[in-house]
Amino acid sequence: MFLGPSPPHTPPLNRRNNHRPPHATVSSALPDLFLAAFSLLFLWSSPKPLVSLPPNRLSFPLTPRRRSTTSMSRRSPPSPPPPPQRFANAQSLSDWLESRLPSDSFAAWGVKPGTKNVHNLWLELSDGETSLADSTPPVRTVNVVTVRVIGEDGIVLVESHQELSDGSVRERFRPLSEKMKPEETPDEAVFRAIKEELGSIFKSENDVGERIKILPGTYSRRVEERNSLSYPGLPARYALHSVDATVRGLPEEDFCTEEKEYGGESKEDSEETRAVGKAVTVKRHYWKWVSPSSVRA
């Protein structure tokens, strides 16, 4: 048999490095394709900016919360309460009240026994003891200190009645009370009220303060709204500051004291002096001791 030339010698394949199945190339390429596809999908689904601003257009960050806080700090303060009513004289007050009060009630001021007149109210307003709300009818607001003067065995001193400058008598039957001055504390008002209304019973009014002792723990405050007895037809709001006190040297029986309201007579020609001359003032206070149960709360 004829044998041809032998094929060229080919070195044997290295089984560790070169012997791979035919599909090995395709399998190794799949992770690369999967990674590329995932990258494209991520880029496509990423959110795009809503606004594209040119560089350096805004030099501060958009911080809505901070801007809201700043705007709140610039808000205007609340409006102050309206100022109290002011009147140049008693006549201007009378003209203002005439259209705001029932005519029959207003006409009774200073005419009906025990009432005061428009000059009294104007003096109260000028001294800051009273304020009037601009309403129809106006509302009179006043702070009052009430002192329950305690005597032996717990009896209480009350003012039974007053004698007024027009000769009329006003029934009271209540503890010592006095309108408070502006910026006056209850304790200060207590000492002033006792000195003004009871001081004439003593030989010297200078030592009245040394006779007074406010009983601790007795202070109370309440508000009452009712029609004023001094000014018929005028609603009133009373802030009542009450304390108990003792006053050394008072008579044990019923007694009477005198008072010079508005600081007595003055020769100065002014609206206040003319108003004092026409106002109804208290000339005498009449006092008596009663049991605590008979005193109105």
PDB file of C-alpha atoms in Angstrom:
ATOM      1  CA  MET A   1       0.000   0.000   0.000  1.00  0.00           C
ATOM      2  CA  PHE A   2       1.259   3.404  -0.895  1.00  0.00           C
ATOM      3  CA  LEU A   3       1.395   5.868   1.933  1.00  0.00           C
ATOM      4  CA  GLY A   4       1.548   9.595   1.291  1.00  0.00           C
ATOM      5  CA  PRO A   5       3.600  12.100   3.119  1.00  0.00           C
ATOM      6  CA  SER A   6       2.731  12.614   6.805  1.00  0.00           C
ATOM      7  CA  PRO A   7       0.790  15.782   7.805  1.00  0.00           C
ATOM      8  CA  PRO A   8       2.750  18.511   9.465  1.00  0.00           C
ATOM      9  CA  HIS A   9       3.299  18.011  13.150  1.00  0.00           C
ATOM     10  CA  THR A  10       0.966  20.065  15.373  1.00  0.00           C
ATOM     11  CA  PRO A  11       1.844  20.351  18.999  1.00  0.00           C
ATOM     12  CA  PRO A  12      -0.786  18.955  21.353  1.00  0.00           C
ATOM     13  CA  LEU A  13      -3.232  21.368  22.870  1.00  0.00           C
ATOM     14  CA  ASN A  14      -2.844  22.382  26.503  1.00  0.00           C
ATOM     15  CA  ARG A  15      -6.004  20.982  28.054  1.00  0.00           C
ATOM     16  CA  ARG A  16      -5.941  23.455  30.980  1.00  0.00           C
ATOM     17  CA  ASN A  17      -5.883  26.670  28.854  1.00  0.00           C
ATOM     18  CA  ASN A  18      -7.077  25.873  25.358  1.00  0.00           C
ATOM     19  CA  HIS A  19      -9.634  23.153  25.658  1.00  0.00           C
ATOM     20  CA  ARG A  20     -12.940  25.099  26.053  1.00  0.00           C
ATOM     21  CA  PRO A  21     -16.372  24.209  24.813  1.00  0.00           C
ATOM     22  CA  PRO A  22     -17.615  26.000  21.712  1.00  0.00           C
ATOM     23  CA  HIS A  23     -20.184  28.140  23.651  1.00  0.00           C
ATOM     24  CA  ALA A  24     -17.665  29.533  26.151  1.00  0.00           C
ATOM     25  CA  THR A  25     -17.172  32.825  24.261  1.00  0.00           C
ATOM     26  CA  VAL A  26     -20.903  33.604  24.153  1.00  0.00           C
ATOM     27  CA  SER A  27     -21.389  32.880  27.861  1.00  0.00           C
ATOM     28  CA  SER A  28     -18.579  35.142  28.931  1.00  0.00           C
ATOM     29  CA  ALA A  29     -20.008  38.043  26.927  1.00  0.00           C
ATOM     30  CA  LEU A  30     -23.473  37.932  28.596  1.00  0.00           C
ATOM     31  CA  PRO A  31     -22.463  39.732  31.872  1.00  0.00           C
ATOM     32  CA  ASP A  32     -20.927  42.569  29.893  1.00  0.00           C
ATOM     33  CA  LEU A  33     -24.092  43.015  27.844  1.00  0.00           C
ATOM     34  CA  PHE A  34     -26.283  42.851  30.957  1.00  0.00           C
ATOM     35  CA  LEU A  35     -24.165  45.502  32.716  1.00  0.00           C
ATOM     36  CA  ALA A  36     -24.287  47.829  29.710  1.00  0.00           C
ATOM     37  CA  ALA A  37     -28.072  47.463  29.421  1.00  0.00           C
ATOM     38  CA  PHE A  38     -28.540  48.153  33.140  1.00  0.00           C
ATOM     39  CA  SER A  39     -26.371  51.312  32.891  1.00  0.00           C
ATOM     40  CA  LEU A  40     -28.443  52.630  29.985  1.00  0.00           C
ATOM     41  CA  LEU A  41     -31.679  51.920  31.853  1.00  0.00           C
ATOM     42  CA  PHE A  42     -30.403  53.739  34.951  1.00  0.00           C
ATOM     43  CA  LEU A  43     -29.380  56.801  32.938  1.00  0.00           C
ATOM     44  CA  TRP A  44     -32.733  56.865  31.139  1.00  0.00           C
ATOM     45  CA  SER A  45     -34.793  56.583  34.346  1.00  0.00           C
ATOM     46  CA  SER A  46     -32.815  59.158  36.400  1.00  0.00           C
ATOM     47  CA  PRO A  47     -34.914  62.340  37.256  1.00  0.00           C
ATOM     48  CA  LYS A  48     -34.049  65.377  35.224  1.00  0.00           C
ATOM     49  CA  PRO A  49     -33.775  68.832  36.821  1.00  0.00           C
ATOM     50  CA  LEU A  50     -37.024  70.790  36.724  1.00  0.00           C
ATOM     51  CA  VAL A  51     -35.339  74.072  35.979  1.00  0.00           C
ATOM     52  CA  SER A  52     -32.023  74.661  34.344  1.00  0.00           C
ATOM     53  CA  LEU A  53     -30.603  77.897  35.674  1.00  0.00           C
ATOM     54  CA  PRO A  54     -27.623  79.599  34.164  1.00  0.00           C
ATOM     55  CA  PRO A  55     -24.645  79.748  36.479  1.00  0.00           C
ATOM     56  CA  ASN A  56     -24.449  82.543  39.068  1.00  0.00           C
ATOM     57  CA  ARG A  57     -28.051  83.568  38.453  1.00  0.00           C
ATOM     58  CA  LEU A  58     -28.926  83.202  42.171  1.00  0.00           C
ATOM     59  CA  SER A  59     -26.381  83.859  44.874  1.00  0.00           C
ATOM     60  CA  PHE A  60     -28.424  82.340  47.761  1.00  0.00           C
ATOM     61  CA  PRO A  61     -30.081  78.950  48.283  1.00  0.00           C
ATOM     62  CA  LEU A  62     -33.809  78.600  48.010  1.00  0.00           C
ATOM     63  CA  THR A  63     -34.847  77.940  51.614  1.00  0.00           C
ATOM     64  CA  PRO A  64     -38.629  78.425  51.967  1.00  0.00           C
ATOM     65  CA  ARG A  65     -38.624  77.661  55.714  1.00  0.00           C
ATOM     66  CA  ARG A  66     -36.104  80.394  56.438  1.00  0.00           C
ATOM     67  CA  ARG A  67     -37.963  82.907  54.299  1.00  0.00           C
ATOM     68  CA  SER A  68     -41.209  82.104  56.106  1.00  0.00           C
ATOM     69  CA  THR A  69     -39.554  82.662  59.482  1.00  0.00           C
ATOM     70  CA  THR A  70     -38.139  85.972  58.338  1.00  0.00           C
ATOM     71  CA  SER A  71     -41.514  87.181  57.135  1.00  0.00           C
ATOM     72  CA  MET A  72     -43.091  86.256  60.493  1.00  0.00           C
ATOM     73  CA  SER A  73     -40.462  88.254  62.366  1.00  0.00           C
ATOM     74  CA  ARG A  74     -41.340  91.317  60.309  1.00  0.00           C
ATOM     75  CA  ARG A  75     -45.058  91.085  61.076  1.00  0.00           C
ATOM     76  CA  SER A  76     -46.474  94.231  62.643  1.00  0.00           C
ATOM     77  CA  PRO A  77     -47.110  94.125  66.417  1.00  0.00           C
ATOM     78  CA  PRO A  78     -50.739  93.934  67.585  1.00  0.00           C
ATOM     79  CA  SER A  79     -52.629  97.193  67.671  1.00  0.00           C
ATOM     80  CA  PRO A  80     -52.623  98.898  71.079  1.00  0.00           C
ATOM     81  CA  PRO A  81     -55.941  99.291  72.892  1.00  0.00           C
ATOM     82  CA  PRO A  82     -57.839 102.474  72.095  1.00  0.00           C
ATOM     83  CA  PRO A  83     -56.916 105.405  74.352  1.00  0.00           C
ATOM     84  CA  PRO A  84     -59.422 106.434  77.033  1.00  0.00           C
ATOM     85  CA  GLN A  85     -61.916 109.148  76.217  1.00  0.00           C
ATOM     86  CA  ARG A  86     -60.653 112.655  76.938  1.00  0.00           C
ATOM     87  CA  PHE A  87     -62.771 115.775  77.305  1.00  0.00           C
ATOM     88  CA  ALA A  88     -61.623 119.361  77.595  1.00  0.00           C
ATOM     89  CA  ASN A  89     -64.329 120.279  80.098  1.00  0.00           C
ATOM     90  CA  ALA A  90     -67.556 119.076  81.658  1.00  0.00           C
ATOM     91  CA  GLN A  91     -69.639 120.639  78.886  1.00  0.00           C
ATOM     92  CA  SER A  92     -67.910 118.634  76.158  1.00  0.00           C
ATOM     93  CA  LEU A  93     -68.484 115.488  78.226  1.00  0.00           C
ATOM     94  CA  SER A  94     -72.155 116.388  78.637  1.00  0.00           C
ATOM     95  CA  ASP A  95     -72.556 116.847  74.870  1.00  0.00           C
ATOM     96  CA  TRP A  96     -70.920 113.462  74.250  1.00  0.00           C
ATOM     97  CA  LEU A  97     -73.121 111.664  76.784  1.00  0.00           C
ATOM     98  CA  GLU A  98     -76.378 113.278  75.695  1.00  0.00           C
ATOM     99  CA  SER A  99     -76.697 111.192  72.527  1.00  0.00           C
ATOM    100  CA  ARG A 100     -75.552 107.975  74.218  1.00  0.00           C
ATOM    101  CA  LEU A 101     -77.729 107.835  77.345  1.00  0.00           C
ATOM    102  CA  PRO A 102     -81.501 107.761  77.905  1.00  0.00           C
ATOM    103  CA  SER A 103     -82.610 111.373  78.245  1.00  0.00           C
ATOM    104  CA  ASP A 104     -84.661 110.806  81.408  1.00  0.00           C
ATOM    105  CA  SER A 105     -81.764 109.048  83.159  1.00  0.00           C
ATOM    106  CA  PHE A 106     -79.193 111.655  82.183  1.00  0.00           C
ATOM    107  CA  ALA A 107     -81.493 114.462  83.311  1.00  0.00           C
ATOM    108  CA  ALA A 108     -81.611 112.919  86.803  1.00  0.00           C
ATOM    109  CA  TRP A 109     -77.870 113.338  87.388  1.00  0.00           C
ATOM    110  CA  GLY A 110     -77.345 115.683  90.339  1.00  0.00           C
ATOM    111  CA  VAL A 111     -81.103 116.199  90.642  1.00  0.00           C
ATOM    112  CA  LYS A 112     -82.244 112.891  92.067  1.00  0.00           C
ATOM    113  CA  PRO A 113     -81.163 112.692  95.748  1.00  0.00           C
ATOM    114  CA  GLY A 114     -77.970 110.722  96.242  1.00  0.00           C
ATOM    115  CA  THR A 115     -76.744 111.075  92.651  1.00  0.00           C
ATOM    116  CA  LYS A 116     -73.735 112.906  91.277  1.00  0.00           C
ATOM    117  CA  ASN A 117     -73.571 115.183  88.245  1.00  0.00           C
ATOM    118  CA  VAL A 118     -71.526 115.436  85.070  1.00  0.00           C
ATOM    119  CA  HIS A 119     -68.899 117.589  86.824  1.00  0.00           C
ATOM    120  CA  ASN A 120     -68.165 114.691  89.186  1.00  0.00           C
ATOM    121  CA  LEU A 121     -67.709 112.300  86.287  1.00  0.00           C
ATOM    122  CA  TRP A 122     -65.461 114.742  84.437  1.00  0.00           C
ATOM    123  CA  LEU A 123     -63.240 115.067  87.537  1.00  0.00           C
ATOM    124  CA  GLU A 124     -63.028 111.267  87.802  1.00  0.00           C
ATOM    125  CA  LEU A 125     -61.947 111.064  84.169  1.00  0.00           C
ATOM    126  CA  SER A 126     -59.421 113.883  84.552  1.00  0.00           C
ATOM    127  CA  ASP A 127     -57.876 112.212  87.621  1.00  0.00           C
ATOM    128  CA  GLY A 128     -57.700 108.834  85.866  1.00  0.00           C
ATOM    129  CA  GLU A 129     -60.014 107.187  88.411  1.00  0.00           C
ATOM    130  CA  THR A 130     -62.570 106.271  85.747  1.00  0.00           C
ATOM    131  CA  SER A 131     -62.561 105.385  82.059  1.00  0.00           C
ATOM    132  CA  LEU A 132     -65.426 105.375  79.563  1.00  0.00           C
ATOM    133  CA  ALA A 133     -65.835 102.993  76.640  1.00  0.00           C
ATOM    134  CA  ASP A 134     -66.900 104.600  73.371  1.00  0.00           C
ATOM    135  CA  SER A 135     -70.178 102.719  73.071  1.00  0.00           C
ATOM    136  CA  THR A 136     -73.914 103.279  73.369  1.00  0.00           C
ATOM    137  CA  PRO A 137     -74.469 103.397  76.225  1.00  0.00           C
ATOM    138  CA  PRO A 138     -70.898 103.995  77.414  1.00  0.00           C
ATOM    139  CA  VAL A 139     -69.519 101.640  80.071  1.00  0.00           C
ATOM    140  CA  ARG A 140     -67.792 103.206  83.063  1.00  0.00           C
ATOM    141  CA  THR A 141     -64.861 101.185  84.408  1.00  0.00           C
ATOM    142  CA  VAL A 142     -63.413 101.895  87.835  1.00  0.00           C
ATOM    143  CA  ASN A 143     -61.069 100.152  90.289  1.00  0.00           C
ATOM    144  CA  VAL A 144     -62.315 100.285  93.875  1.00  0.00           C
ATOM    145  CA  VAL A 145     -60.577  99.273  97.099  1.00  0.00           C
ATOM    146  CA  THR A 146     -62.888  97.938  99.825  1.00  0.00           C
ATOM    147  CA  VAL A 147     -61.613  97.752 103.426  1.00  0.00           C
ATOM    148  CA  ARG A 148     -63.350  95.628 106.039  1.00  0.00           C
ATOM    149  CA  VAL A 149     -62.179  97.312 109.223  1.00  0.00           C
ATOM    150  CA  ILE A 150     -62.327  94.636 111.929  1.00  0.00           C
ATOM    151  CA  GLY A 151     -63.017  95.614 115.539  1.00  0.00           C
ATOM    152  CA  GLU A 152     -63.274  93.775 118.854  1.00  0.00           C
ATOM    153  CA  ASP A 153     -64.938  90.350 118.742  1.00  0.00           C
ATOM    154  CA  GLY A 154     -64.838  90.385 114.919  1.00  0.00           C
ATOM    155  CA  ILE A 155     -67.390  93.139 114.361  1.00  0.00           C
ATOM    156  CA  VAL A 156     -67.096  95.080 111.091  1.00  0.00           C
ATOM    157  CA  LEU A 157     -67.190  98.823 110.490  1.00  0.00           C
ATOM    158  CA  VAL A 158     -69.657  99.954 107.828  1.00  0.00           C
ATOM    159  CA  GLU A 159     -70.625 103.350 106.453  1.00  0.00           C
ATOM    160  CA  SER A 160     -74.339 103.638 107.138  1.00  0.00           C
ATOM    161  CA  HIS A 161     -74.920 106.789 105.049  1.00  0.00           C
ATOM    162  CA  GLN A 162     -73.325 109.950 103.642  1.00  0.00           C
ATOM    163  CA  GLU A 163     -74.307 113.595 103.848  1.00  0.00           C
ATOM    164  CA  LEU A 164     -73.696 115.333 100.529  1.00  0.00           C
ATOM    165  CA  SER A 165     -72.922 118.966  99.732  1.00  0.00           C
ATOM    166  CA  ASP A 166     -76.364 119.531  98.200  1.00  0.00           C
ATOM    167  CA  GLY A 167     -78.019 118.548 101.490  1.00  0.00           C
ATOM    168  CA  SER A 168     -79.182 115.124 100.306  1.00  0.00           C
ATOM    169  CA  VAL A 169     -78.402 111.857 102.070  1.00  0.00           C
ATOM    170  CA  ARG A 170     -77.089 108.761 100.316  1.00  0.00           C
ATOM    171  CA  GLU A 171     -77.665 105.403 101.964  1.00  0.00           C
ATOM    172  CA  ARG A 172     -74.644 103.097 101.928  1.00  0.00           C
ATOM    173  CA  PHE A 173     -74.405 100.329 104.543  1.00  0.00           C
ATOM    174  CA  ARG A 174     -71.155  98.950 103.173  1.00  0.00           C
ATOM    175  CA  PRO A 175     -67.521  98.773 104.308  1.00  0.00           C
ATOM    176  CA  LEU A 176     -65.196 101.676 103.671  1.00  0.00           C
ATOM    177  CA  SER A 177     -64.492 101.959  99.938  1.00  0.00           C
ATOM    178  CA  GLU A 178     -62.650 104.354  97.694  1.00  0.00           C
ATOM    179  CA  LYS A 179     -61.839 104.681  93.991  1.00  0.00           C
ATOM    180  CA  MET A 180     -58.225 103.854  93.234  1.00  0.00           C
ATOM    181  CA  LYS A 181     -55.797 106.275  91.631  1.00  0.00           C
ATOM    182  CA  PRO A 182     -53.871 105.387  88.458  1.00  0.00           C
ATOM    183  CA  GLU A 183     -50.824 103.161  89.123  1.00  0.00           C
ATOM    184  CA  GLU A 184     -51.858 102.814  92.785  1.00  0.00           C
ATOM    185  CA  THR A 185     -51.463  99.422  94.466  1.00  0.00           C
ATOM    186  CA  PRO A 186     -54.253  98.026  96.671  1.00  0.00           C
ATOM    187  CA  ASP A 187     -52.113  98.500  99.802  1.00  0.00           C
ATOM    188  CA  GLU A 188     -51.433 102.133  98.928  1.00  0.00           C
ATOM    189  CA  ALA A 189     -55.126 102.701  98.250  1.00  0.00           C
ATOM    190  CA  VAL A 190     -56.043 101.165 101.641  1.00  0.00           C
ATOM    191  CA  PHE A 191     -53.817 103.593 103.574  1.00  0.00           C
ATOM    192  CA  ARG A 192     -55.018 106.596 101.566  1.00  0.00           C
ATOM    193  CA  ALA A 193     -58.718 105.664 101.860  1.00  0.00           C
ATOM    194  CA  ILE A 194     -58.555 105.179 105.640  1.00  0.00           C
ATOM    195  CA  LYS A 195     -56.671 108.433 106.089  1.00  0.00           C
ATOM    196  CA  GLU A 196     -59.140 110.420 103.935  1.00  0.00           C
ATOM    197  CA  GLU A 197     -62.379 108.962 105.329  1.00  0.00           C
ATOM    198  CA  LEU A 198     -61.464 108.164 108.959  1.00  0.00           C
ATOM    199  CA  GLY A 199     -58.531 110.511 109.597  1.00  0.00           C
ATOM    200  CA  SER A 200     -60.619 113.371 110.970  1.00  0.00           C
ATOM    201  CA  ILE A 201     -61.553 111.302 114.050  1.00  0.00           C
ATOM    202  CA  PHE A 202     -57.970 111.494 115.285  1.00  0.00           C
ATOM    203  CA  LYS A 203     -56.242 114.553 116.674  1.00  0.00           C
ATOM    204  CA  SER A 204     -53.457 114.228 114.124  1.00  0.00           C
ATOM    205  CA  GLU A 205     -53.834 112.726 110.677  1.00  0.00           C
ATOM    206  CA  ASN A 206     -50.064 112.306 110.382  1.00  0.00           C
ATOM    207  CA  ASP A 207     -50.001 109.165 112.520  1.00  0.00           C
ATOM    208  CA  VAL A 208     -52.974 107.436 110.881  1.00  0.00           C
ATOM    209  CA  GLY A 209     -50.661 105.176 108.876  1.00  0.00           C
ATOM    210  CA  GLU A 210     -49.132 103.815 112.070  1.00  0.00           C
ATOM    211  CA  ARG A 211     -52.590 102.803 113.300  1.00  0.00           C
ATOM    212  CA  ILE A 212     -53.376 100.642 110.257  1.00  0.00           C
ATOM    213  CA  LYS A 213     -52.566  96.964 109.947  1.00  0.00           C
ATOM    214  CA  ILE A 214     -53.616  94.992 106.877  1.00  0.00           C
ATOM    215  CA  LEU A 215     -54.428  91.426 107.838  1.00  0.00           C
ATOM    216  CA  PRO A 216     -52.337  88.992 105.764  1.00  0.00           C
ATOM    217  CA  GLY A 217     -54.076  86.528 103.457  1.00  0.00           C
ATOM    218  CA  THR A 218     -57.318  88.528 103.240  1.00  0.00           C
ATOM    219  CA  TYR A 219     -56.860  90.121  99.810  1.00  0.00           C
ATOM    220  CA  SER A 220     -59.369  89.161  97.127  1.00  0.00           C
ATOM    221  CA  ARG A 221     -60.454  90.562  93.787  1.00  0.00           C
ATOM    222  CA  ARG A 222     -63.680  90.250  91.870  1.00  0.00           C
ATOM    223  CA  VAL A 223     -65.470  92.068  89.062  1.00  0.00           C
ATOM    224  CA  GLU A 224     -69.069  93.253  89.179  1.00  0.00           C
ATOM    225  CA  GLU A 225     -71.137  94.774  86.388  1.00  0.00           C
ATOM    226  CA  ARG A 226     -74.207  96.786  87.324  1.00  0.00           C
ATOM    227  CA  ASN A 227     -75.859 100.128  86.729  1.00  0.00           C
ATOM    228  CA  SER A 228     -74.252 102.975  88.615  1.00  0.00           C
ATOM    229  CA  LEU A 229     -76.267 104.465  91.490  1.00  0.00           C
ATOM    230  CA  SER A 230     -74.304 107.715  91.290  1.00  0.00           C
ATOM    231  CA  TYR A 231     -74.921 108.117  87.539  1.00  0.00           C
ATOM    232  CA  PRO A 232     -78.356 106.692  86.591  1.00  0.00           C
ATOM    233  CA  GLY A 233     -78.493 104.940  83.226  1.00  0.00           C
ATOM    234  CA  LEU A 234     -74.712 104.536  82.998  1.00  0.00           C
ATOM    235  CA  PRO A 235     -73.576 100.874  83.124  1.00  0.00           C
ATOM    236  CA  ALA A 236     -70.520 100.310  85.306  1.00  0.00           C
ATOM    237  CA  ARG A 237     -67.839  97.667  85.587  1.00  0.00           C
ATOM    238  CA  TYR A 238     -66.262  97.567  89.035  1.00  0.00           C
ATOM    239  CA  ALA A 239     -62.986  95.802  89.766  1.00  0.00           C
ATOM    240  CA  LEU A 240     -63.234  95.361  93.540  1.00  0.00           C
ATOM    241  CA  HIS A 241     -60.029  94.872  95.553  1.00  0.00           C
ATOM    242  CA  SER A 242     -60.951  93.782  99.096  1.00  0.00           C
ATOM    243  CA  VAL A 243     -58.844  93.428 102.248  1.00  0.00           C
ATOM    244  CA  ASP A 244     -59.405  93.155 106.007  1.00  0.00           C
ATOM    245  CA  ALA A 245     -57.595  95.576 108.292  1.00  0.00           C
ATOM    246  CA  THR A 246     -57.519  96.890 111.837  1.00  0.00           C
ATOM    247  CA  VAL A 247     -57.290 100.554 112.834  1.00  0.00           C
ATOM    248  CA  ARG A 248     -56.218 101.341 116.393  1.00  0.00           C
ATOM    249  CA  GLY A 249     -58.047 104.058 118.322  1.00  0.00           C
ATOM    250  CA  LEU A 250     -61.427 104.073 116.595  1.00  0.00           C
ATOM    251  CA  PRO A 251     -64.495 104.786 118.761  1.00  0.00           C
ATOM    252  CA  GLU A 252     -66.416 101.771 119.990  1.00  0.00           C
ATOM    253  CA  GLU A 253     -69.787 103.459 119.356  1.00  0.00           C
ATOM    254  CA  ASP A 254     -71.273 104.928 116.196  1.00  0.00           C
ATOM    255  CA  PHE A 255     -69.369 107.997 115.007  1.00  0.00           C
ATOM    256  CA  CYS A 256     -69.105 110.553 112.191  1.00  0.00           C
ATOM    257  CA  THR A 257     -66.146 111.812 110.165  1.00  0.00           C
ATOM    258  CA  GLU A 258     -65.699 114.721 107.777  1.00  0.00           C
ATOM    259  CA  GLU A 259     -63.934 114.750 104.433  1.00  0.00           C
ATOM    260  CA  LYS A 260     -62.673 117.427 102.086  1.00  0.00           C
ATOM    261  CA  GLU A 261     -62.960 115.906  98.647  1.00  0.00           C
ATOM    262  CA  TYR A 262     -60.739 117.087  95.789  1.00  0.00           C
ATOM    263  CA  GLY A 263     -58.190 118.607  98.178  1.00  0.00           C
ATOM    264  CA  GLY A 264     -60.426 121.333  99.554  1.00  0.00           C
ATOM    265  CA  GLU A 265     -60.898 124.792  98.059  1.00  0.00           C
ATOM    266  CA  SER A 266     -58.502 126.324  95.561  1.00  0.00           C
ATOM    267  CA  LYS A 267     -58.235 129.911  94.373  1.00  0.00           C
ATOM    268  CA  GLU A 268     -56.715 128.891  91.051  1.00  0.00           C
ATOM    269  CA  ASP A 269     -58.992 129.596  88.085  1.00  0.00           C
ATOM    270  CA  SER A 270     -58.997 126.368  86.093  1.00  0.00           C
ATOM    271  CA  GLU A 271     -61.410 123.815  84.660  1.00  0.00           C
ATOM    272  CA  GLU A 272     -60.770 121.578  87.668  1.00  0.00           C
ATOM    273  CA  THR A 273     -61.539 124.361  90.158  1.00  0.00           C
ATOM    274  CA  ARG A 274     -64.759 125.291  88.369  1.00  0.00           C
ATOM    275  CA  ALA A 275     -65.796 121.624  88.191  1.00  0.00           C
ATOM    276  CA  VAL A 276     -65.116 121.122  91.919  1.00  0.00           C
ATOM    277  CA  GLY A 277     -67.316 124.117  92.696  1.00  0.00           C
ATOM    278  CA  LYS A 278     -70.220 122.535  90.793  1.00  0.00           C
ATOM    279  CA  ALA A 279     -69.705 118.876  91.762  1.00  0.00           C
ATOM    280  CA  VAL A 280     -71.693 117.070  94.431  1.00  0.00           C
ATOM    281  CA  THR A 281     -69.225 116.202  97.201  1.00  0.00           C
ATOM    282  CA  VAL A 282     -69.330 114.181 100.410  1.00  0.00           C
ATOM    283  CA  LYS A 283     -69.353 116.318 103.546  1.00  0.00           C
ATOM    284  CA  ARG A 284     -69.782 113.704 106.283  1.00  0.00           C
ATOM    285  CA  HIS A 285     -69.511 109.940 106.676  1.00  0.00           C
ATOM    286  CA  TYR A 286     -71.581 108.121 109.288  1.00  0.00           C
ATOM    287  CA  TRP A 287     -70.141 104.858 110.667  1.00  0.00           C
ATOM    288  CA  LYS A 288     -71.424 101.990 112.783  1.00  0.00           C
ATOM    289  CA  TRP A 289     -70.221  98.567 113.957  1.00  0.00           C
ATOM    290  CA  VAL A 290     -72.214  95.537 112.825  1.00  0.00           C
ATOM    291  CA  SER A 291     -71.928  91.778 112.893  1.00  0.00           C
ATOM    292  CA  PRO A 292     -70.021  90.207 109.984  1.00  0.00           C
ATOM    293  CA  SER A 293     -73.121  88.276 108.830  1.00  0.00           C
ATOM    294  CA  SER A 294     -75.013  91.492 108.124  1.00  0.00           C
ATOM    295  CA  VAL A 295     -72.371  92.917 105.764  1.00  0.00           C
ATOM    296  CA  ARG A 296     -72.960  92.497 102.064  1.00  0.00           C
ATOM    297  CA  ALA A 297     -70.329  90.381 100.319  1.00  0.00           C
TER     298      ALA A 297
END
